[in-house]
Amino acid sequence: MMTTTAAAGTIVDPIVLQIVEGTLNSIEAEIEYAIERTARSPMIREAHDYRVGLFDKRCRKLTGRSYSAMPNAVVRDFPLETMRPGDVYLMNDTYLTEGSIGHLPDLCSTVPVFHDGEVVALIQAFGHHDDIGGRVPGSMPGTATSVFEEGLAVPPIKFYSEGVRNEAAFTIIKRNTRVPEMLAADLDSEMQACLMGARRMAELFSRFGRDTVEACFQAILDKCRDVFARELLPKIADGEYVWEDYVEHDGLTDPKLHKIALTMIKRGDKITLDFTGTDPQSTGPINWPADYADGAFLIKWIAPILRNLADTPERAAEIDVNEGVCEVFDVIFPPKGTLITPEWPAPTNARSFVLLRCLCLLAGAVAQAVDGRIPADQETIRYTGFFGLDRDGKPFLSREVLGGGSGGRFYADGNDAIHIVPDSRNQPAEFTETRFPLLVEKLALRTDSGGAGYRRGGLGYEKHYRALVDCRTIVTADRVRLGCYGVKGGQAGQPFCVTVDLEGEARKLGGLVDGEPVKAGQVVRVVTTGGGGWGDPLEREPERVARDVTEGRVSHDAARNAYGVVLITTAQGVASIDTAATTALRDEMRLRRSSPLPMIDRGPGFEAMLNGSNPDPSSS
């Protein structure tokens, strides 16, 4: 059998390489499963908003199963030679974690792996914890003006020293959260799971030896680099491609377009991402400090977009993203003081707005380079919740991360009701109703939310909560005005919206809400974003439109007005096609077009904001 050459002069047996790579993936999955089984908070146990990462001693991420934080800041403050078995490190400070952590609820644990008395690897787990203090329950105040309002910031500290916990630090952390028992249990879950993973990883070194395992690590990173450089980048013609996207509110100032700019420069087997031209940092909490560790977190976060250039969807699913991809990208950041280079103590709790726009930025630039052969836009994360006193007078805090529809693709419709966090899920209605004074009256796909196209955008969903006590609701959500953009003639999806009502007209809340009062009996209706459509809607097969109408994904009006399909509904509720009328209507709609369909359609909300009007009457 042929062998594979990895780092300088080291030969790696391909069978051993496969065993090592598979073992790393198994260890990562085992750690994540252990956290799920032992954590207490709904955000982690139910919603799965946590991630694990395995790294070599040079802080390079080895696994491509999920995204994660980075151990760079820990090694910066605690050199490897000072670490001892049983040490565990903790951090969440947005500005002192080298870009690893974006907002304070994401507490991150780091455990070193030892072999023959030396550190040979590092394991991390971070989870989005329900509360870490700050001005509002949930630690995500939409009107924050500094990090001091967002909660307790923990720079990298040694939380366990050779197995002995730092009780003083633990006491301080518990004192600064509204849910001390839950937070303590979650931290214990994450740290013990990482310690278990460290033992598994040490067994790998004992089995094959340090030289062999480290050579396999290098080969794993090289494989990722080579797949991107030799298989994906050649699909992009050399040149410069300019694109920009926007966040439309920051919780404090009047709604406006906060620009994130990108120039993508492709030369051979290298891509340079230049964010020069991005708007100044915001007064409100939408900033994201990405300009650390040479942009390593940013690169690993957005590089998966290029997997869409693989020859088949099946091949795309096989491509992992680890630290090796950082060799393919260079990043040019603007000077300090912008949305992606904010200066401390700018608030960051809603940093997901900018973080997700960076995905859209790269996708938009690539779409221009490959004639639209890239999925349409999606925005699949937003936080909602309730807090107050339950019927027994005890405080409660319900936090939930909701998904939305993904963008249509040239080969398939977008997926419905997904989440950007791998393996995540919405909070089950049964869990909500048994633990909190809330009733979930509806959970369904949101009709017409996906952008129209030859391949339709995936649907968002509706979730209706009836409050059983007087309480308050909290919202952190983007895309309340700007729908997810469509590509190559596809239309933008429907934006996000939250309303409150008891009887009569609903009241819109907007996207950044710190604690809107909700009376007992009132219903909070959450409708999430649909993905953008891909391709000309008038080219969509009428049979698909008819099926969408029958299944409630598309309304009769949208079938006619967006797709040009005339339907007749039978007594059994099945939509059948009026072929002659459909052909005539589509011909007429094509004749009415005054210009070619755009490569990217941002939707009516963008045009309204560009012209100085606000398509959403809510305050934020």
Short mmCIF file of C-alpha atoms in Angstrom, two decimals, residues 307-314 316-317 373-375 407-415 454-455 534 544:
data_model
loop_
_atom_site.label_atom_id
_atom_site.label_comp_id
_atom_site.label_asym_id
_atom_site.label_seq_id
_atom_site.Cartn_x
_atom_site.Cartn_y
_atom_site.Cartn_z
CA ARG A 307 -17.85 23.83 -0.16
CA ASN A 308 -20.84 24.74 -2.31
CA LEU A 309 -18.46 24.81 -5.28
CA ALA A 310 -17.83 21.06 -5.03
CA ASP A 311 -18.84 19.00 -8.05
CA THR A 312 -21.77 17.39 -6.21
CA PRO A 313 -23.67 18.02 -2.97
CA GLU A 314 -22.45 14.65 -1.75
CA ALA A 316 -19.50 19.00 -0.46
CA ALA A 317 -20.76 17.11 2.60
CA ARG A 373 -23.79 28.87 -8.67
CA ILE A 374 -23.98 29.42 -4.93
CA PRO A 375 -26.93 29.06 -2.51
CA GLY A 407 -31.38 29.58 0.76
CA GLY A 408 -32.45 27.85 -2.43
CA ARG A 409 -29.69 26.10 -4.40
CA PHE A 410 -29.28 25.50 -8.10
CA TYR A 411 -30.05 21.82 -7.54
CA ALA A 412 -32.64 21.92 -4.72
CA ASP A 413 -34.98 24.03 -2.64
CA GLY A 414 -33.70 25.44 0.64
CA ASN A 415 -34.24 23.53 3.84
CA TYR A 454 -36.71 28.18 -9.69
CA ARG A 455 -35.61 26.61 -6.43
CA TRP A 534 -32.55 30.73 -6.44
CA ARG A 544 -43.73 21.73 -7.68
#
